[in-house]
Every structure is written in structure tokens, then in C-alpha cells.
Short mmCIF file of C-alpha atoms in Angstrom, two decimals:
data_model
loop_
_atom_site.label_atom_id
_atom_site.label_comp_id
_atom_site.label_asym_id
_atom_site.label_seq_id
_atom_site.Cartn_x
_atom_site.Cartn_y
_atom_site.Cartn_z
CA MET A 1 -23.59 -25.30 -16.16
CA SER A 2 -24.88 -22.52 -18.40
CA LEU A 3 -23.81 -18.89 -18.58
CA GLN A 4 -25.51 -15.71 -19.79
CA VAL A 5 -23.63 -12.40 -19.95
CA GLU A 6 -25.49 -9.09 -19.78
CA LYS A 7 -23.50 -5.91 -20.45
CA LEU A 8 -24.32 -3.05 -18.07
CA GLU A 9 -23.37 0.63 -18.02
CA LYS A 10 -19.90 1.92 -17.10
CA ASN A 11 -18.08 -1.26 -18.17
CA MET A 12 -19.99 -3.50 -15.79
CA ALA A 13 -21.48 -6.89 -16.63
CA LYS A 14 -23.84 -9.36 -14.97
CA PHE A 15 -23.15 -13.07 -15.32
CA THR A 16 -26.18 -15.30 -14.77
CA ILE A 17 -24.85 -18.76 -13.94
CA GLU A 18 -27.13 -21.79 -13.83
CA VAL A 19 -26.03 -25.08 -12.27
CA SER A 20 -28.00 -28.29 -12.88
CA PRO A 21 -30.10 -29.83 -10.06
CA GLU A 22 -27.79 -32.85 -10.11
CA GLU A 23 -24.64 -30.74 -9.61
CA PHE A 24 -26.31 -28.79 -6.86
CA ASP A 25 -27.35 -32.01 -5.10
CA VAL A 26 -23.71 -33.14 -5.19
CA ALA A 27 -22.81 -29.89 -3.40
CA VAL A 28 -25.57 -30.48 -0.84
CA GLU A 29 -24.15 -33.94 -0.19
CA LYS A 30 -20.69 -32.41 0.36
CA ALA A 31 -22.25 -29.93 2.78
CA TYR A 32 -23.92 -32.80 4.65
CA GLN A 33 -20.66 -34.75 4.89
CA LYS A 34 -18.88 -31.65 6.15
CA ASN A 35 -21.45 -30.79 8.82
CA LYS A 36 -23.01 -34.08 9.92
CA ASN A 37 -20.63 -34.46 12.87
CA LYS A 38 -22.03 -31.23 14.30
CA MET A 39 -25.66 -32.47 14.25
CA ASN A 40 -27.33 -34.07 17.27
CA ILE A 41 -30.28 -36.28 16.28
CA GLN A 42 -32.04 -38.35 18.96
CA GLY A 43 -31.56 -42.07 18.39
CA PHE A 44 -28.36 -41.65 16.37
CA ARG A 45 -24.75 -41.36 17.43
CA LYS A 46 -23.22 -37.99 16.61
CA GLY A 47 -22.29 -37.88 12.95
CA LYS A 48 -24.28 -41.01 12.05
CA ALA A 49 -27.70 -39.48 11.33
CA PRO A 50 -28.75 -39.96 7.67
CA ARG A 51 -29.04 -36.82 5.56
CA LYS A 52 -32.78 -37.40 4.96
CA MET A 53 -33.41 -37.65 8.70
CA ILE A 54 -31.61 -34.33 9.32
CA GLU A 55 -33.47 -32.66 6.45
CA LYS A 56 -36.79 -33.98 7.81
CA MET A 57 -36.10 -32.47 11.22
CA TYR A 58 -34.55 -29.16 10.18
CA GLY A 59 -35.92 -28.70 6.66
CA LYS A 60 -34.43 -29.47 3.26
CA GLU A 61 -32.73 -26.07 3.26
CA ILE A 62 -30.49 -26.96 6.23
CA PHE A 63 -27.46 -27.58 3.98
CA PHE A 64 -28.31 -25.11 1.19
CA GLU A 65 -26.14 -22.21 2.39
CA GLU A 66 -23.08 -24.41 2.79
CA ALA A 67 -23.80 -26.05 -0.60
CA ALA A 68 -23.99 -22.60 -2.21
CA ASN A 69 -20.63 -21.68 -0.66
CA ILE A 70 -19.17 -24.88 -2.14
CA ILE A 71 -20.58 -24.55 -5.64
CA ILE A 72 -20.35 -20.81 -6.31
CA PRO A 73 -16.51 -20.56 -6.46
CA GLU A 74 -16.31 -23.61 -8.75
CA ALA A 75 -19.10 -22.44 -11.05
CA TYR A 76 -17.81 -18.86 -11.17
CA THR A 77 -14.30 -20.04 -12.08
CA LYS A 78 -15.73 -22.16 -14.90
CA ALA A 79 -17.76 -19.17 -16.10
CA LEU A 80 -14.60 -17.04 -16.28
CA GLU A 81 -12.91 -19.75 -18.34
CA GLU A 82 -15.87 -20.04 -20.72
CA CYS A 83 -16.57 -16.35 -21.35
CA GLU A 84 -14.38 -14.06 -23.42
CA GLU A 85 -14.74 -11.06 -21.13
CA ASP A 86 -11.73 -9.52 -19.36
CA VAL A 87 -12.92 -9.32 -15.74
CA VAL A 88 -11.00 -6.85 -13.55
CA SER A 89 -12.79 -6.98 -10.19
CA GLN A 90 -14.04 -9.37 -7.57
CA PRO A 91 -17.65 -10.47 -8.24
CA SER A 92 -20.69 -9.25 -6.34
CA ILE A 93 -22.72 -12.45 -5.87
CA ASP A 94 -26.50 -12.73 -5.57
CA VAL A 95 -28.33 -16.08 -5.34
CA THR A 96 -31.59 -15.92 -7.33
CA GLN A 97 -32.80 -19.53 -7.13
CA ILE A 98 -31.97 -22.21 -4.58
CA GLU A 99 -34.54 -25.02 -4.33
CA ALA A 100 -34.41 -28.79 -4.10
CA GLY A 101 -34.79 -30.48 -7.47
CA LYS A 102 -34.35 -27.24 -9.41
CA PRO A 103 -31.32 -25.60 -11.06
CA PHE A 104 -29.22 -23.49 -8.73
CA ILE A 105 -29.00 -19.97 -10.20
CA PHE A 106 -26.87 -17.05 -9.09
CA THR A 107 -25.61 -13.80 -10.60
CA ALA A 108 -22.15 -12.30 -10.44
CA GLU A 109 -21.79 -8.58 -11.15
CA VAL A 110 -18.27 -7.73 -12.28
CA ALA A 111 -16.23 -4.92 -13.78
CA LEU A 112 -14.84 -5.40 -17.28
CA LYS A 113 -11.57 -4.02 -18.56
CA PRO A 114 -12.38 -0.67 -20.20
CA GLU A 115 -11.65 0.13 -23.82
CA VAL A 116 -9.22 3.04 -24.23
CA GLU A 117 -9.53 5.66 -26.95
CA LEU A 118 -6.05 7.14 -27.27
CA GLY A 119 -5.46 10.77 -28.11
CA THR A 120 -1.97 12.13 -28.71
CA TYR A 121 0.73 9.87 -27.37
CA LYS A 122 3.66 10.79 -29.61
CA GLY A 123 5.16 14.24 -29.48
CA VAL A 124 3.59 15.07 -26.11
CA GLU A 125 4.79 18.47 -24.87
CA ILE A 126 6.14 18.66 -21.31
CA GLU A 127 8.12 21.14 -19.24
CA LYS A 128 11.90 20.68 -19.26
CA LEU A 129 13.29 20.13 -15.79
CA ASP A 130 16.47 21.76 -14.55
CA THR A 131 19.20 19.35 -13.41
CA GLU A 132 21.86 21.98 -12.71
CA VAL A 133 23.55 21.67 -9.31
CA THR A 134 23.54 25.02 -7.51
CA ASP A 135 25.75 26.19 -4.67
CA ALA A 136 22.66 26.01 -2.44
CA ASP A 137 22.19 22.33 -3.38
CA LEU A 138 25.80 21.59 -2.48
CA GLU A 139 25.59 23.53 0.79
CA ALA A 140 22.41 21.68 1.82
CA GLU A 141 24.04 18.31 1.09
CA ILE A 142 27.13 19.18 3.10
CA ASP A 143 24.97 20.39 6.00
CA LYS A 144 23.13 17.07 5.95
CA VAL A 145 26.40 15.11 6.08
CA ARG A 146 27.67 17.31 8.93
CA GLU A 147 24.43 16.62 10.83
CA GLN A 148 24.90 12.89 10.31
CA ASN A 149 28.44 13.10 11.65
CA ALA A 150 27.78 15.50 14.50
CA ARG A 151 28.68 14.49 18.03
CA THR A 152 26.34 15.00 20.95
CA ILE A 153 27.54 16.95 23.97
CA THR A 154 25.80 17.57 27.28
CA VAL A 155 24.99 21.15 28.33
CA GLU A 156 24.63 22.02 32.01
CA ASP A 157 25.20 25.78 32.21
CA ARG A 158 22.11 27.14 30.43
CA PRO A 159 18.35 26.55 30.06
CA VAL A 160 16.60 24.72 27.23
CA GLN A 161 16.78 26.31 23.77
CA ASP A 162 15.09 25.52 20.47
CA LYS A 163 16.61 22.45 18.69
CA ASP A 164 18.03 21.08 21.96
CA MET A 165 17.78 17.35 22.61
CA THR A 166 16.29 16.91 26.06
CA VAL A 167 15.59 14.02 28.41
CA ILE A 168 12.44 14.54 30.45
CA ASP A 169 10.05 12.90 32.89
CA PHE A 170 6.39 13.76 32.45
CA GLU A 171 2.94 12.89 33.76
CA GLY A 172 -0.28 14.10 32.14
CA PHE A 173 -3.67 14.93 33.65
CA VAL A 174 -7.08 15.49 32.05
CA ASP A 175 -9.82 16.83 34.32
CA GLY A 176 -7.40 16.27 37.20
CA GLU A 177 -7.03 12.56 36.47
CA THR A 178 -4.10 10.65 34.94
CA PHE A 179 -4.71 8.79 31.67
CA GLU A 180 -3.25 5.78 29.89
CA GLY A 181 -0.02 6.56 28.04
CA GLY A 182 0.32 9.95 29.72
CA LYS A 183 3.38 9.14 31.85
CA ALA A 184 7.01 8.44 30.99
CA GLU A 185 10.50 8.65 32.48
CA ASP A 186 13.77 9.42 30.71
CA TYR A 187 11.91 10.34 27.54
CA SER A 188 14.07 11.78 24.72
CA LEU A 189 12.51 14.85 23.11
CA THR A 190 14.04 17.22 20.56
CA ILE A 191 12.66 20.72 20.96
CA GLY A 192 11.05 21.91 17.73
CA SER A 193 10.52 18.40 16.36
CA HIS A 194 6.74 18.77 16.84
CA SER A 195 6.55 15.15 17.96
CA PHE A 196 4.41 16.22 20.93
CA ILE A 197 0.99 17.83 20.69
CA ASP A 198 0.18 21.52 20.53
CA THR A 199 2.78 23.84 22.18
CA PHE A 200 4.25 21.25 24.56
CA GLU A 201 7.84 21.60 23.32
CA GLU A 202 7.83 25.40 23.13
CA GLN A 203 6.81 25.65 26.79
CA LEU A 204 10.03 23.88 27.84
CA ILE A 205 12.24 26.59 26.31
CA GLY A 206 13.93 28.60 29.06
CA LYS A 207 13.60 25.84 31.67
CA ASN A 208 16.65 24.60 33.56
CA ILE A 209 17.82 21.10 34.43
CA GLY A 210 15.93 19.80 37.49
CA GLU A 211 13.19 22.38 37.13
CA GLU A 212 9.60 21.09 37.19
CA VAL A 213 7.16 22.93 34.95
CA GLU A 214 3.45 22.68 34.27
CA VAL A 215 2.77 22.47 30.54
CA ASN A 216 -0.78 23.18 29.38
CA VAL A 217 -1.93 21.87 26.00
CA THR A 218 -5.08 20.79 24.14
CA PHE A 219 -5.39 17.47 22.36
CA PRO A 220 -6.33 17.75 18.65
CA GLU A 221 -9.97 17.14 17.73
CA GLU A 222 -8.88 14.26 15.46
CA TYR A 223 -6.64 12.65 18.10
CA HIS A 224 -6.61 8.83 17.78
CA ALA A 225 -7.59 8.28 21.41
CA ARG A 226 -11.25 9.34 21.24
CA GLU A 227 -11.54 9.88 25.00
CA LEU A 228 -8.81 12.57 24.84
CA ALA A 229 -9.72 14.26 21.53
CA GLY A 230 -10.25 18.00 21.90
CA LYS A 231 -9.66 18.03 25.66
CA PRO A 232 -7.29 20.36 27.58
CA ALA A 233 -4.50 18.63 29.50
CA MET A 234 -1.81 19.57 32.02
CA PHE A 235 1.56 17.84 32.08
CA LYS A 236 4.01 17.98 34.99
CA VAL A 237 7.42 17.92 33.30
CA THR A 238 10.93 17.73 34.74
CA VAL A 239 13.92 18.50 32.50
CA LYS A 240 16.67 16.01 33.35
CA GLU A 241 19.24 16.51 30.58
CA ILE A 242 20.03 19.00 27.83
CA LYS A 243 22.15 17.94 24.85
CA VAL A 244 23.21 19.65 21.64
CA LYS A 245 24.80 18.58 18.40
CA GLU A 246 28.31 19.79 17.72
CA LEU A 247 28.93 19.88 13.98
CA PRO A 248 32.38 18.94 12.63
CA GLU A 249 34.58 21.66 11.15
CA LEU A 250 34.33 21.96 7.38
CA ASP A 251 37.90 21.18 6.37
CA ASP A 252 40.13 18.52 4.75
CA ASP A 253 39.94 16.35 7.88
CA PHE A 254 36.15 16.31 7.60
CA ALA A 255 36.38 15.28 3.92
CA GLN A 256 38.78 12.44 4.79
CA ASP A 257 36.50 11.25 7.63
CA VAL A 258 33.33 11.02 5.52
CA SER A 259 34.76 9.97 2.14
CA ASP A 260 37.75 8.65 0.25
CA CYS A 261 38.70 12.18 -0.77
CA GLU A 262 41.89 13.84 0.45
CA THR A 263 40.71 17.45 0.34
CA LEU A 264 37.49 19.37 0.97
CA GLU A 265 37.46 20.67 -2.62
CA GLU A 266 37.78 17.16 -4.01
CA TYR A 267 34.92 16.06 -1.75
CA LYS A 268 32.76 18.95 -2.96
CA ASP A 269 33.39 17.96 -6.58
CA THR A 270 32.38 14.37 -5.77
CA LEU A 271 29.23 15.57 -4.02
CA ARG A 272 28.30 17.73 -7.01
CA GLU A 273 28.41 14.68 -9.28
CA GLU A 274 26.32 12.65 -6.84
CA ILE A 275 23.72 15.41 -6.61
CA ARG A 276 23.69 15.80 -10.40
CA SER A 277 23.14 12.05 -10.83
CA ARG A 278 20.22 12.10 -8.35
CA LYS A 279 18.70 15.13 -10.07
CA GLU A 280 18.98 13.48 -13.46
CA ASP A 281 17.33 10.30 -12.15
CA ALA A 282 14.56 12.35 -10.54
CA ALA A 283 14.10 14.34 -13.75
CA LYS A 284 13.88 11.14 -15.78
CA ASN A 285 11.16 9.76 -13.48
CA ALA A 286 9.33 13.08 -13.45
CA LYS A 287 9.47 13.25 -17.25
CA GLU A 288 8.03 9.76 -17.52
CA ASP A 289 5.24 10.65 -15.10
CA ALA A 290 4.47 13.90 -16.95
CA VAL A 291 4.31 12.19 -20.35
CA ILE A 292 2.00 9.44 -19.11
CA GLU A 293 -0.16 12.02 -17.32
CA ALA A 294 -0.50 14.00 -20.57
CA ILE A 295 -1.47 10.83 -22.49
CA ILE A 296 -4.09 10.01 -19.85
CA GLU A 297 -5.51 13.54 -20.08
CA ASP A 298 -5.92 13.20 -23.84
CA ALA A 299 -7.37 9.67 -23.73
CA LYS A 300 -10.92 8.50 -23.11
CA MET A 301 -11.77 5.61 -20.79
CA ASP A 302 -14.54 4.80 -18.36
CA ILE A 303 -13.12 3.18 -15.23
CA PRO A 304 -15.69 1.13 -13.25
CA ASN A 305 -15.63 1.71 -9.50
CA PRO A 306 -15.19 -1.99 -8.57
CA MET A 307 -11.97 -1.99 -10.62
CA ILE A 308 -10.68 0.88 -8.47
CA ASP A 309 -11.79 -0.89 -5.28
CA THR A 310 -9.91 -4.04 -6.32
CA GLN A 311 -6.74 -2.01 -6.98
CA VAL A 312 -7.13 -0.26 -3.61
CA ARG A 313 -7.37 -3.61 -1.80
CA GLN A 314 -4.26 -4.89 -3.55
CA MET A 315 -2.34 -1.73 -2.62
CA ALA A 316 -3.55 -1.97 0.99
CA GLU A 317 -2.43 -5.59 1.22
CA ASP A 318 0.99 -4.68 -0.25
CA PHE A 319 1.33 -1.81 2.25
CA ALA A 320 0.38 -4.04 5.20
CA ARG A 321 2.91 -6.64 4.05
CA ARG A 322 5.70 -4.03 3.80
CA ILE A 323 5.15 -2.50 7.24
CA SER A 324 4.79 -5.96 8.81
CA GLN A 325 8.36 -6.64 7.66
CA GLN A 326 9.35 -3.66 9.83
CA GLY A 327 7.49 -5.13 12.81
CA ILE A 328 4.47 -2.81 12.55
CA SER A 329 0.90 -4.07 12.26
CA LEU A 330 -1.82 -2.22 10.37
CA ASP A 331 -3.65 -1.58 13.66
CA GLN A 332 -0.52 0.02 15.09
CA TYR A 333 -0.18 2.15 11.95
CA PHE A 334 -3.76 3.37 12.39
CA GLN A 335 -3.00 4.22 16.01
CA PHE A 336 0.14 6.19 15.08
CA THR A 337 -1.56 8.14 12.29
CA GLY A 338 -5.04 8.56 13.76
CA MET A 339 -6.52 6.91 10.66
CA ASN A 340 -9.11 4.13 10.45
CA PRO A 341 -9.60 1.40 7.80
CA GLU A 342 -12.17 3.46 5.90
CA SER A 343 -10.08 6.66 5.68
CA PHE A 344 -6.98 4.58 4.89
CA LEU A 345 -8.64 2.96 1.86
CA GLU A 346 -10.24 6.24 0.77
CA GLN A 347 -6.84 7.95 0.82
CA MET A 348 -5.50 5.31 -1.59
CA LYS A 349 -8.20 5.78 -4.24
CA PRO A 350 -6.55 8.61 -6.25
CA GLN A 351 -3.28 6.67 -6.50
CA ALA A 352 -5.18 3.49 -7.41
CA LEU A 353 -7.04 5.30 -10.18
CA LYS A 354 -3.78 6.74 -11.53
CA ARG A 355 -2.16 3.30 -11.62
CA ILE A 356 -5.11 1.87 -13.53
CA GLN A 357 -5.19 4.75 -16.01
CA SER A 358 -1.43 4.56 -16.58
CA ARG A 359 -1.50 0.85 -17.24
CA LEU A 360 -4.50 1.07 -19.56
CA VAL A 361 -3.09 3.83 -21.77
CA LEU A 362 0.28 2.10 -22.00
CA GLU A 363 -1.35 -1.19 -22.97
CA ALA A 364 -3.31 0.77 -25.58
CA VAL A 365 -0.01 2.14 -26.94
CA VAL A 366 1.34 -1.43 -27.05
CA ALA A 367 -1.67 -2.46 -29.15
CA ALA A 368 -1.57 0.64 -31.39
CA GLU A 369 2.14 0.24 -32.13
CA GLY A 370 2.16 -3.57 -32.25
CA ILE A 371 4.87 -3.67 -29.61
CA LYS A 372 6.01 -7.14 -28.54
CA ALA A 373 8.67 -8.53 -26.25
CA THR A 374 11.19 -10.77 -28.00
CA GLU A 375 12.00 -14.29 -26.81
CA GLU A 376 15.48 -13.05 -25.87
CA GLU A 377 14.00 -10.26 -23.72
CA ILE A 378 11.63 -12.68 -21.98
CA GLU A 379 14.50 -15.12 -21.37
CA LYS A 380 16.65 -12.35 -19.93
CA GLU A 381 13.88 -11.20 -17.59
CA MET A 382 13.36 -14.74 -16.33
CA SER A 383 17.12 -14.98 -15.74
CA ASN A 384 16.93 -11.77 -13.69
CA MET A 385 14.06 -13.26 -11.69
CA ALA A 386 16.02 -16.46 -11.09
CA GLU A 387 18.98 -14.42 -9.83
CA ALA A 388 16.77 -12.26 -7.60
CA TYR A 389 15.08 -15.27 -6.02
CA GLN A 390 18.30 -17.33 -5.99
CA MET A 391 16.70 -20.08 -8.04
CA GLU A 392 17.70 -22.10 -11.07
CA LEU A 393 16.38 -20.65 -14.35
CA ASP A 394 14.75 -23.97 -15.26
CA LYS A 395 12.89 -23.95 -11.94
CA VAL A 396 11.55 -20.43 -12.62
CA LYS A 397 10.34 -21.54 -16.05
CA GLU A 398 8.74 -24.60 -14.51
CA LEU A 399 6.84 -22.54 -11.96
CA MET A 400 5.56 -20.07 -14.54
CA GLY A 401 2.39 -21.15 -16.35
CA ASP A 402 1.22 -19.86 -19.71
CA ALA A 403 -0.76 -17.04 -18.09
CA GLU A 404 2.27 -15.86 -16.09
CA LYS A 405 4.48 -15.92 -19.18
CA GLU A 406 1.91 -13.92 -21.14
CA GLN A 407 1.76 -11.39 -18.31
CA LEU A 408 5.56 -11.14 -18.25
CA ALA A 409 5.64 -10.55 -22.00
CA LEU A 410 2.99 -7.84 -21.68
CA ASP A 411 4.88 -6.16 -18.81
CA LEU A 412 8.01 -6.00 -20.97
CA ALA A 413 5.99 -4.62 -23.89
CA VAL A 414 4.54 -1.94 -21.60
CA GLN A 415 8.08 -0.90 -20.60
CA LYS A 416 8.90 -0.57 -24.30
CA ALA A 417 5.81 1.61 -24.69
CA VAL A 418 7.06 3.85 -21.88
CA THR A 419 10.40 4.25 -23.68
CA LEU A 420 8.63 5.05 -26.95
CA VAL A 421 6.37 7.79 -25.59
CA VAL A 422 9.13 9.35 -23.45
CA ASP A 423 11.65 9.35 -26.34
CA ASN A 424 9.07 11.04 -28.56
CA ALA A 425 8.11 13.70 -26.00
CA VAL A 426 8.97 17.35 -26.64
CA GLU A 427 10.50 19.31 -23.76
CA LYS A 428 9.65 23.01 -23.73
#
């Protein structure tokens, strides 16, 4: 195998990979062995026809596509090992020569890791964030806890009001016809939650238990069910129950019920400290983000689009994995949100770009400052991993190859770089 690397614009490169005729013929033989049982040749039992007989009947190219699929991953992997380029995207493959008795040649267009020209990364000026706990902060927190501990009571002597929790039956009609998903019984709906389309909830205000009402709405233009998008609809709705939340009294009993505190004042003091701690954590994260954002703004780098696309795919796969653990498929998510695969990936691009930029500038700081992770720090991190995965430390070390250990060391160095730039930032 031979490899030629051509540098292109915007941190792209084209690998031209040539495989000998002999190696290609080996791949063709593998393709024949894999597919011969699918071939029906008169005079031969299925799977017993010689390769030359099949090629004579169907042409020598009959196994070429399968052979290419066999040899390209192997040859491309070898090319990555041979070259010194830092490839950061999946390859775009193009076969340029595929003939019997000749070298098999293909190209792989890839994105290369961009060089970063750092600007200012020490002494970056950022806005100082306020972590003071106000009376309004405390009041909002207490209101939230009261909501969480409210009891639900049934109301029978008045009509529906805003914020009421109702139980309803409904059936929807478009152009006088019912539609899929437009009917339900004993459906729980909180008025003002905006979980239903248009003005559906508002039209129930003032209606009494047992009263049937016609609710007229219009489906949004971007509604996920295309056949309903933008169309007017009429729902026949019957209010069956009205419930409200009754908040607990704000007194010492309340404090004892929701905490280990004896008095309301003691509980308020505890809440203040909790809010302050959350604000300080949020401020720390916001400071880190602001510093890195400022470093990115003052740096120069040319991010190739395939690098962004690769990051987007990784983020999409991570997202799909997370929601699947909650019992939700990606198709269901699209249905709930009205999105499609294209808009979903497009929405992720800004965040993907920011992740790439952040990592690149921090790695550049690591290089500029000569930051390294110590053996003790690496050992400690592997111990943390062993504990998290409930494995023996020796087993973790065994499973980690040289590349994984190098990546771990770099990740730790990047965290040190974050500490360095944040500690050196100036808050105004």
C-alpha cells in the first residue's frame, strides 16, 4: 500500500491510497467466498460454482464493489497509522481506479486538526457576577417548596379558574371529521400550562363541572402532524373535575415538616446558605465559560466543516442514548417537539462549534504553558474511574491502551489549563 497526502484549503486534506493488484485480488476472493452461496449457476450446486465461472457469466466486476468495501476500511486504517496528520473527521471516500490486474486506488478527504493562534489568555477581563442572596431569592425558594408540599383539594362550588387542575373528556373535529389522537377521557389538564394548542385552556375558564363546551382552535403551521398543521379545529369538551392546590401555612410546623429545622427562621437561614452555595457554583461555571469565550474571541483558528459535522453526530448519539435510558426514542422526541432529523442536527451545530473551539484553545494553552498531568494525578483519576465503574484498578489499567492513557493525561492537563486561565482572569 502507498499513500500520498495533499493539503487542501480550510484544514482539509486528500489522502490518495493505492493498494497493490495482489492485495485487491485477495479482497475479491474474500468477496467471492462471502457471496458464492447466493449465486445460481446452471450445472453447479448453489455455492459450488467456481469464481471464474461466475465472473465469466456476470463480468469480472461482479465482486468488485464488495471487494472495495472489504479493502477500504483496512487500507484507510493503515494510512492513518502511517501518516503524521491529526485527522478529526470521518473520511469522504471516492474510488478512482478499480480494474482487474491493476492497483486499486481510492481517495479519502478528511478534516485535519486546526492550528490555533492564541491571543490573550492570561489576565482576561470579565464581568463580576453577584452571588448575594436577596429577600426575593429566598421568597421564591420558599414558594417553590410550598408548591412541592401543597395538597390537592377538589372544588365543586365554582367554575374553572386560571391555574386550576381539571379533569376533562374531549373529542376533536377537523372539517367535521374526527382525527387520530383527538379524543381522550379523564385527561388531566392544568389551566394556564399551555400544554394544549392555541387558546384551548383559556376557553374552559368559567365553565362548570358537567358542562359541555365547544372549544375552537387552530393548529400551528409547524405542527408535527402535517395533515393538521394550520387547520381550524373544534373540540367538544366536558369538565369532569376541578382541583386546586392548597399551600401549607408558613410557620414553624411547615419548617419542621420539610427540613430538620425547629423554627421557620432557622429554616430560612438554612435556605439562604443553600441558595448562596448554588449561586456561587453557578457563578464559578459562568466565570469559566466567560473566560474561555474571551480566549476564543481573541484566538485565530479555521474550523473545517466536517470536524463540526463529526462533533454534531457524536452529540446526537449521546443525546439519543440519554433519552433512551428514560424510555424515549429519537422518533418519539421528534414527534413531541415537531422537529425532524435535519433540524435536530442543525440546531446542535452552534454548540458543537463552541465545544470544538473551547477544546482547541485550551489544548493550545496546555502547549504554550507546557502543562502536564503528573503520574500521581493520572493514577488518582484511574482510581476514580475504577470506583465509578465498580472495577478493580488493575482491571481499568489493563483495559486502557496507550492511546487512552495519553487522552486521559491530556484531559487532566486541559483541566489544569482551565484553572490557570480562570485564576488569572480579572473581574470588573
